[in-house]
XYZ file of C-alpha atoms in Angstrom:
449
model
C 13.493 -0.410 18.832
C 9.824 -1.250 19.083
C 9.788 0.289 22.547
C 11.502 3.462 21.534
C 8.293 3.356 18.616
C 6.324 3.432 20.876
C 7.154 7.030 22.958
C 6.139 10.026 21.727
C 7.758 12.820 19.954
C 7.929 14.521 23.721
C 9.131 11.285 25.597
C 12.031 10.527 22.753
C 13.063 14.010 22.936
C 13.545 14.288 27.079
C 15.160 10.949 27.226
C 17.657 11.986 24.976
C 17.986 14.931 26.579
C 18.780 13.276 30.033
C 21.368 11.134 28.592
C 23.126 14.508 26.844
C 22.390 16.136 30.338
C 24.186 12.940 32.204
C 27.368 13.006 29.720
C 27.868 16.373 29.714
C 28.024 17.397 33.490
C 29.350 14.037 34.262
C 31.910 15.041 32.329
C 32.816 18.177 33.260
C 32.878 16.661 36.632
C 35.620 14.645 35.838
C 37.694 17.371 34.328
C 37.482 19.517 36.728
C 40.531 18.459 38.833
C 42.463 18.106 35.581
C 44.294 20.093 33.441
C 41.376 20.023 30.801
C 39.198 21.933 33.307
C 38.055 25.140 31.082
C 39.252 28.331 32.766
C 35.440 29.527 33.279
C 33.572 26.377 34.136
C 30.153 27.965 34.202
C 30.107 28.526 30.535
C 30.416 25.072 29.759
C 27.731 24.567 32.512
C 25.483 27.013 30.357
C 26.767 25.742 27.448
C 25.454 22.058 28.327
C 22.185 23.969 29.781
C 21.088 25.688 26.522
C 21.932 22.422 24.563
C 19.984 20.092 26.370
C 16.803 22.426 26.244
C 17.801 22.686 22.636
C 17.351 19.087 21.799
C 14.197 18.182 24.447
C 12.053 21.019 22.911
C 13.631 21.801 19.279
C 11.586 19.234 17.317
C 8.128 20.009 19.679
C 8.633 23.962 19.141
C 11.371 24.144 16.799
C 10.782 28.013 15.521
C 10.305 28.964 19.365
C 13.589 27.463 20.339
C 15.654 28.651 17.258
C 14.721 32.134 18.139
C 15.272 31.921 21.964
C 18.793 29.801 21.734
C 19.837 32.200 19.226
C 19.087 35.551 21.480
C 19.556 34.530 24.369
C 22.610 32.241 24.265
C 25.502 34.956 23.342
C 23.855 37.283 25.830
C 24.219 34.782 28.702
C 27.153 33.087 27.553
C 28.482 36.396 27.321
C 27.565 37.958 30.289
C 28.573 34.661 32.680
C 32.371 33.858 30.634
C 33.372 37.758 30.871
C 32.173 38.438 34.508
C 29.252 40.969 33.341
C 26.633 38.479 35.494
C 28.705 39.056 38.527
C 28.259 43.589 37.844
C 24.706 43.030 37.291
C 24.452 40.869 41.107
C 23.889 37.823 39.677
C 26.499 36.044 41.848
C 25.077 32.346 40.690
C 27.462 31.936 38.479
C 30.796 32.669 41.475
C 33.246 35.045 41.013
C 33.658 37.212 37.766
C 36.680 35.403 36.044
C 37.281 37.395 32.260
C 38.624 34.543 30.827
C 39.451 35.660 27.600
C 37.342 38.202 24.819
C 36.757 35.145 22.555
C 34.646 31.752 22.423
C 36.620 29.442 25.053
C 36.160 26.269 23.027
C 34.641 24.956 19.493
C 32.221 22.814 21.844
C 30.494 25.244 22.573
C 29.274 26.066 19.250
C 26.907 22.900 20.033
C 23.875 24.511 21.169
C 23.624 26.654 17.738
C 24.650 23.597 15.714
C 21.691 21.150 17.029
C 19.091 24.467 17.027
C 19.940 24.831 13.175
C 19.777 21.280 12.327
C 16.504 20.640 14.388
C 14.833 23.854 13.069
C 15.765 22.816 9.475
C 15.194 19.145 10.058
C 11.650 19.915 11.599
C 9.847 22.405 8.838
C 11.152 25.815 9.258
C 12.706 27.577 6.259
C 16.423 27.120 5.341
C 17.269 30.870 5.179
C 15.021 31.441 8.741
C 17.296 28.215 10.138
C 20.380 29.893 8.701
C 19.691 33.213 9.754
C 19.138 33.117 13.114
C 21.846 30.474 13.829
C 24.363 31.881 11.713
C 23.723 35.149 13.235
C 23.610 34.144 16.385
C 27.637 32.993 15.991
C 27.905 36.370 14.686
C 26.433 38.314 17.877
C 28.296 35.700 19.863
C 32.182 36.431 18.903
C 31.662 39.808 17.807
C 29.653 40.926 21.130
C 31.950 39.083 23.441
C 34.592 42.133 23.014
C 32.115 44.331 23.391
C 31.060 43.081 26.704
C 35.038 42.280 27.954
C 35.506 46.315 27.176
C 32.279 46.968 29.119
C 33.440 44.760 31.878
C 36.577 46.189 32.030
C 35.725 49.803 32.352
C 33.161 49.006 35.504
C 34.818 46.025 37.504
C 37.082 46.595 40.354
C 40.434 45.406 38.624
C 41.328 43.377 42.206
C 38.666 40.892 40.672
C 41.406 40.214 37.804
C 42.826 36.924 38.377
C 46.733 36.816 36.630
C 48.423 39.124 34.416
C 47.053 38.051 31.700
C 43.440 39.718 32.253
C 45.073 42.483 33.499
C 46.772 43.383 30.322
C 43.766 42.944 28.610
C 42.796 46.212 26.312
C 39.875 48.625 27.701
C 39.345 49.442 24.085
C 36.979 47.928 22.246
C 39.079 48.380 19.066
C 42.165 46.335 20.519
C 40.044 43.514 21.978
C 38.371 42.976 18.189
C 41.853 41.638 17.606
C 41.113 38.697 19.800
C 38.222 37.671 16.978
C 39.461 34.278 15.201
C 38.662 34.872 11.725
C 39.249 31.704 10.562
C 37.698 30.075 13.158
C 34.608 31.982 12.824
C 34.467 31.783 9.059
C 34.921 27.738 9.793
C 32.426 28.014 12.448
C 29.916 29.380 10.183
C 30.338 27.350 7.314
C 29.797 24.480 9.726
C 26.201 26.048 10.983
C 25.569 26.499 7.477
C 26.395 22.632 6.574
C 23.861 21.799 9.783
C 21.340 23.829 8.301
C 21.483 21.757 4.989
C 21.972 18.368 6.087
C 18.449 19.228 8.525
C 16.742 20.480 5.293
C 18.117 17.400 3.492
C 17.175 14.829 6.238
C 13.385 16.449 6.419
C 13.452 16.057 2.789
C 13.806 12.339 3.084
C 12.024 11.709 5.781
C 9.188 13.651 2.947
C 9.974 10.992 0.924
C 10.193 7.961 2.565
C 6.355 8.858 4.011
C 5.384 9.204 0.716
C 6.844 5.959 0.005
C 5.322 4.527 2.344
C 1.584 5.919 1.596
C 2.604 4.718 -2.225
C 3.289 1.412 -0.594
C -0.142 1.299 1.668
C -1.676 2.344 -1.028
C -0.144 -0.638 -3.383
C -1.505 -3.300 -0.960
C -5.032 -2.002 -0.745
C -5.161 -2.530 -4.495
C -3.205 -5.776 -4.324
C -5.547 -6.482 -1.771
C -8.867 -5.060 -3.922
C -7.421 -7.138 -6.837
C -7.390 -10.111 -4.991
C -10.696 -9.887 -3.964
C -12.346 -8.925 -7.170
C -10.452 -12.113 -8.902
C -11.474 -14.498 -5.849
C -14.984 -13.370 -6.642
C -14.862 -13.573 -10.298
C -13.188 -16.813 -9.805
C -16.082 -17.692 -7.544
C -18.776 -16.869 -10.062
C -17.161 -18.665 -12.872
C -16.649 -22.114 -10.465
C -20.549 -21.422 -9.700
C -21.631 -20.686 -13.315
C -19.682 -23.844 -13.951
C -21.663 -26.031 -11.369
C -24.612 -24.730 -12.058
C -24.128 -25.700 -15.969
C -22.912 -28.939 -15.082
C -25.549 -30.210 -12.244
C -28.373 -28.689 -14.470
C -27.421 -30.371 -17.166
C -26.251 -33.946 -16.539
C -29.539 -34.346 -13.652
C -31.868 -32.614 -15.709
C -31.313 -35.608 -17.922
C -31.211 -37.923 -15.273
C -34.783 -37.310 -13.718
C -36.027 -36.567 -17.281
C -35.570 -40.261 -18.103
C -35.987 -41.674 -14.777
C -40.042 -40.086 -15.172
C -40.588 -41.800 -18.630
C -38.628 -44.871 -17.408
C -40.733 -45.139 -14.093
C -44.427 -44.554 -16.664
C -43.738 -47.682 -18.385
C -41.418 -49.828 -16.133
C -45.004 -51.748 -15.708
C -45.530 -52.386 -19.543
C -41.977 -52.454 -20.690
C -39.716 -53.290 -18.617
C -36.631 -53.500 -20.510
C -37.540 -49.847 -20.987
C -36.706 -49.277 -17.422
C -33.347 -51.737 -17.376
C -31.893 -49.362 -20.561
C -33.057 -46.109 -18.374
C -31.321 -47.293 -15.563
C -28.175 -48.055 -17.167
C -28.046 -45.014 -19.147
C -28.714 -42.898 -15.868
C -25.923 -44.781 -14.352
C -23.479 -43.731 -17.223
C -24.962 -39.940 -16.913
C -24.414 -40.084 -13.799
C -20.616 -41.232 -13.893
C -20.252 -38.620 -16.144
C -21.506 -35.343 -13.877
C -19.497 -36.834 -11.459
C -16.614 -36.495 -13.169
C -17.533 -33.361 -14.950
C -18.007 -31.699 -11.048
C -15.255 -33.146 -10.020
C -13.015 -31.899 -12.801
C -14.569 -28.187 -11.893
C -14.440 -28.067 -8.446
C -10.343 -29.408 -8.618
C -9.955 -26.101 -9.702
C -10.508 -24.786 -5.638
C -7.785 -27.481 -4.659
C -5.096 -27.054 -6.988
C -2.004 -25.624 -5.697
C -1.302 -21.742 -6.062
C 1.660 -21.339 -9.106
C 0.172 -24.896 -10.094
C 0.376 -25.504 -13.900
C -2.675 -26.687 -15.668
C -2.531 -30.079 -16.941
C -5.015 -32.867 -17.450
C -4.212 -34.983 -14.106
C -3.411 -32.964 -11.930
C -3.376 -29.056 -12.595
C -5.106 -25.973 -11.807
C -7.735 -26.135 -14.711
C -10.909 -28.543 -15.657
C -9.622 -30.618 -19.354
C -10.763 -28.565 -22.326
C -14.134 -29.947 -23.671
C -13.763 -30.453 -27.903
C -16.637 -30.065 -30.296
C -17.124 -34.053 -29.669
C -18.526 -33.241 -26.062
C -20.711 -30.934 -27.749
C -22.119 -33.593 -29.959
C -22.630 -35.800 -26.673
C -25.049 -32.548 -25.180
C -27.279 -33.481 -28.104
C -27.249 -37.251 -28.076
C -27.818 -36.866 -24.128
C -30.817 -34.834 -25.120
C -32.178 -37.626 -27.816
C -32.089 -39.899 -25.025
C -34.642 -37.953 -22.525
C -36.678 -38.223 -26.379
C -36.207 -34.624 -27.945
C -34.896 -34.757 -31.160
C -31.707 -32.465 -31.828
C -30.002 -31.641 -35.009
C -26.423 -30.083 -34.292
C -24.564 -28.354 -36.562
C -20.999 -27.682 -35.627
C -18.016 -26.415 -37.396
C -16.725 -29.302 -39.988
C -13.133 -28.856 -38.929
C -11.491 -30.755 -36.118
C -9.831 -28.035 -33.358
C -9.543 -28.048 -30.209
C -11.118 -25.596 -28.307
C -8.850 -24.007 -26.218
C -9.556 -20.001 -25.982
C -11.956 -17.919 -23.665
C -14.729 -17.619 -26.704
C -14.596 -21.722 -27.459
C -15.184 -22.459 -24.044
C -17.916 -19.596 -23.685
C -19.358 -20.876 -26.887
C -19.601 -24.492 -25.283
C -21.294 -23.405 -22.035
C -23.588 -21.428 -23.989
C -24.973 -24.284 -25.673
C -24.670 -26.555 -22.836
C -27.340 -23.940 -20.923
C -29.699 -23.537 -23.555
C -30.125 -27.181 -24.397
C -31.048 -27.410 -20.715
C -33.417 -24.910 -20.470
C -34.583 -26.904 -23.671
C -35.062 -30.087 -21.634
C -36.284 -28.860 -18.617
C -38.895 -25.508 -19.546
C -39.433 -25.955 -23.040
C -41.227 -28.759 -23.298
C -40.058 -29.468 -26.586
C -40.235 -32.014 -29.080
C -37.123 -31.022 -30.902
C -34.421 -28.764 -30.859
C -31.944 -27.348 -33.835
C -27.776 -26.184 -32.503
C -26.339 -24.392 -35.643
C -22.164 -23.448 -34.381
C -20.556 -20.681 -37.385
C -17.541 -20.252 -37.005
C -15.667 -17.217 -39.375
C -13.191 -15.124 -39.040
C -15.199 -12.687 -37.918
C -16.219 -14.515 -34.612
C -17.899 -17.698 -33.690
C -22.094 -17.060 -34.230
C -24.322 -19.755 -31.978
C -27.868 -20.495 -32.623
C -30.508 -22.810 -30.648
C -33.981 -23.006 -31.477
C -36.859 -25.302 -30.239
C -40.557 -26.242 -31.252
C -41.681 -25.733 -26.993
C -44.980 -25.279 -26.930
C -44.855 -22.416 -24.848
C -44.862 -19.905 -27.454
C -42.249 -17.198 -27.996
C -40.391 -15.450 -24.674
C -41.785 -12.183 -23.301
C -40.368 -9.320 -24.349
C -36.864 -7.865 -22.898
C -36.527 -11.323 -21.348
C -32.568 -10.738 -20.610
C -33.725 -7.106 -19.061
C -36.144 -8.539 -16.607
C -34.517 -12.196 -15.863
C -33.800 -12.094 -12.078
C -31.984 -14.434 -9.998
C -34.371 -16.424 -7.657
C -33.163 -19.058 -5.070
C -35.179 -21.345 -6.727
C -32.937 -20.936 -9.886
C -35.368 -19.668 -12.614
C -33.265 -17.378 -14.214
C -30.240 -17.899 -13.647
C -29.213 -19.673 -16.929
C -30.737 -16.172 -19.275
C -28.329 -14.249 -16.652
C -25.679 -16.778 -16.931
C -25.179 -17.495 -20.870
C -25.600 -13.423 -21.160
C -22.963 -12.908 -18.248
C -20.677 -15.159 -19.876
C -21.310 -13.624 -23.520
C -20.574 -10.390 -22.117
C -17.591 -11.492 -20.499
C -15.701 -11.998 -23.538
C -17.180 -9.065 -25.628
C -19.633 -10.802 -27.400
C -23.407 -10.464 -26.972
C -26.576 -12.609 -26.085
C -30.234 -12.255 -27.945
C -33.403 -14.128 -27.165
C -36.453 -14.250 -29.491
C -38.843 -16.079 -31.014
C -37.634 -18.890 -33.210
C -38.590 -20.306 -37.108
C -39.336 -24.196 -35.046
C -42.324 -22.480 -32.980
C -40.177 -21.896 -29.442
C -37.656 -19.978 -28.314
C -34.480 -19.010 -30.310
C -31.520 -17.892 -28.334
C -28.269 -15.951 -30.021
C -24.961 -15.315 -29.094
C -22.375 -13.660 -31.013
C -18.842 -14.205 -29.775
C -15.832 -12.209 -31.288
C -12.440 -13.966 -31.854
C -9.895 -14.621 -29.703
C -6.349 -14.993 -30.687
């Protein structure tokens, strides 16, 4: 099958013609020492001739061969079963045998069969496919009397083979009689039926191509999909890193540099730095490890806290820890959180806690402040998020967010990140100057059922 694919139109086409062309004069070979042996062999010769050109050019010229087959095979059919070939010199086809003023068998109805089906099958009109074939049948059994009487009157009656052709009518009134009626009437309604089942099989040929372009086009956007969620799912696992490292090592170096200033003077300052940066430290590595499972879980995996597809939910008490980690590097933070317990489970609580987590970095590492306020509201209405800090670098520029830009360095990438991540559930990000002397950063968040 993958072979036969592979041919062209042409190539398919004239090996199936061969293989007609084999069967058909094969077998005429064998029948012709039998009783089945037609009584005018050469029209079954043309017959096979005008069918096999049918099918090797009907699908590469198909309204060029339905015209030709249809003219020109009752004139030669005619001419070579009734002897007329033979009066015009064209001894080719032997003697002039009139075998009879009708069509010698149904099988030779093929050639206008296949023409009609291909023509239909391959584009040209129903009517034009039914026309021409269907009148074709016509010209055939009605103009093969016409021709016997023609015959008749002209050949030298010692040509006659048996009494039969010689009591054959000169008149082209009696030899009408010899028309089948009901075999032409069947033979048209089976032309007709071609026709249709052509038109119907180019019909679903129509639509299994466009069931197929559907398809193709399907798996591009499966395929676009899939891409645009691996990157999304990229930049969240990155946005997630980048929180975590930033935050847990900020912390770290921050009170390794005012452990290492007075490890001289105090050194039991430096003993409780160094086991606090060990604890920190165990707890980025988890926290990175807990994000980055995400890239090994198992696709179809269900989330759970062991072993599943997600990082565990952080709770408002991991919050609380952001600040105390902050107190510890010596700023002095005030959090305010919702007074309910809940667990924060939805897009906007986790946003919410990222948020924070970013800003009390950028707190601890460009601020240089002295103290720093978290204020969480939670309504109804949505969840509202406030940091300030006293950093002595005065209020941000103006149109911070619009001119943050993402350096390799990392300098601004946590403005583009918490307003990226605000935006990603509908809410929206502000940065301003704050009431504590620094900068105040604001994110609304809308809720999420």
């Amino acid at each position: 099958m993958t072979a036969w694919r592979r041919l062209t139109q042409l190539q398919q086409d004239l090996l199936v013609a061969a293989v007609v062309a084999v069967v058909w004069f094969v077998g005429l070979g064998v029948i012709d020492n039998s009783w089945l042996r037609p009584q005018n062999p050469m029209v079954s010769a043309v017959t096979g001739i005008f069918l096999i050109a049918t099918i090797a050019f009907g699908r590469r010229s198909p309204r060029t061969t339905l015209i030709t087959v249809a003219i020109l095979y009752p004139l030669v059919y005619a001419a070579v079963g009734t002897g007329l070939a033979a009066q015009l010199g064209l001894t080719m086809f032997g003697q002039p045998r009139i075998a009879d003023a009708a069509l010698q068998s149904e099988i030779h109805l093929a050639p206008l069969l296949v023409a009609g089906y291909i023509a239909a099958s391959s584009g040209v009109r129903r009517l034009v496919s039914g026309f021409f074939a269907m009148g074709s049948l016509a010209a055939l059994m009605i103009g093969l009397p016409t021709v016997v009487a023609f015959v008749l009157g002209h050949v030298d009656r010692a040509v006659l083979y048996g009494k039969r052709y010689a009591a054959l009518p000169r008149d082209l009134q009696s030899l009408y009689s010899y028309i089948d009626v009901s075999l032409f009437v069947f033979a048209e309604a089976l032309i007709c039926g071609m026709v249709l089942l052509g038109a119907d099989a180019r019909r679903r040929r129509k639509s299994v191509a466009v069931l197929e372009q559907r398809n193709a086009e399907l798996v591009r956007l499966r395929a676009a999909a899939a891409e645009r969620a691996a990157v999304a799912e990229r930049t969240r696992i990155a946005r997630d890193l980048h929180d975590v490292i930033s935050h847990h090592v900020s912390a770290v170096v921050i009170r390794a540099q005012a452990a290492d200033r007075v490890a001289d003077q105090r050194p039991e300052v430096l003993r409780e730095a160094i086991r606090w940066i060990i604890a920190s430290g165990k707890e980025a590595l988890t926290a990175m490890r807990e994000t980055v499972r995400v890239l090994n879980a198992e696709p179809g995996t269900e989330p759970t806290d062991s072993g599943g597809g997600t990082a565990p939910v952080p709770d408002l008490a991991d919050v609380a820890r952001m600040g105390e980690r902050l107190k510890a590097v010596g700023i002095d933070v005030a959090m305010f959180l919702p007074t309910r317990q809940r667990q924060l489970t939805t897009a906007t609580d986790l946003t919410a806690v990222r948020i924070i987590q970013e800003a009390l970095t950028n707190v601890m590492v460009h601020a240089k402040a002295t103290a720093a306020r978290v204020t969480w509201q939670s309504s109804p209405q949505g969840e509202l998020l406030t940091i300030d800090d006293n950093g002595s670098g005065g209020p941000p520029p103006v149109n911070v967010l619009e001119t943050a830009r993402r350096s390799d360095s990392g300098r601004g990438n946590g403005l583009i990140g918490m307003r990226e991540r605000a935006t990603a559930v509908g809410g929206t990000l502000a940065v301003a100057a704050g009431p504590l002397g620094g900068w105040r950063v604001q994110a609304w968040l809308p809720p999420q059922n």
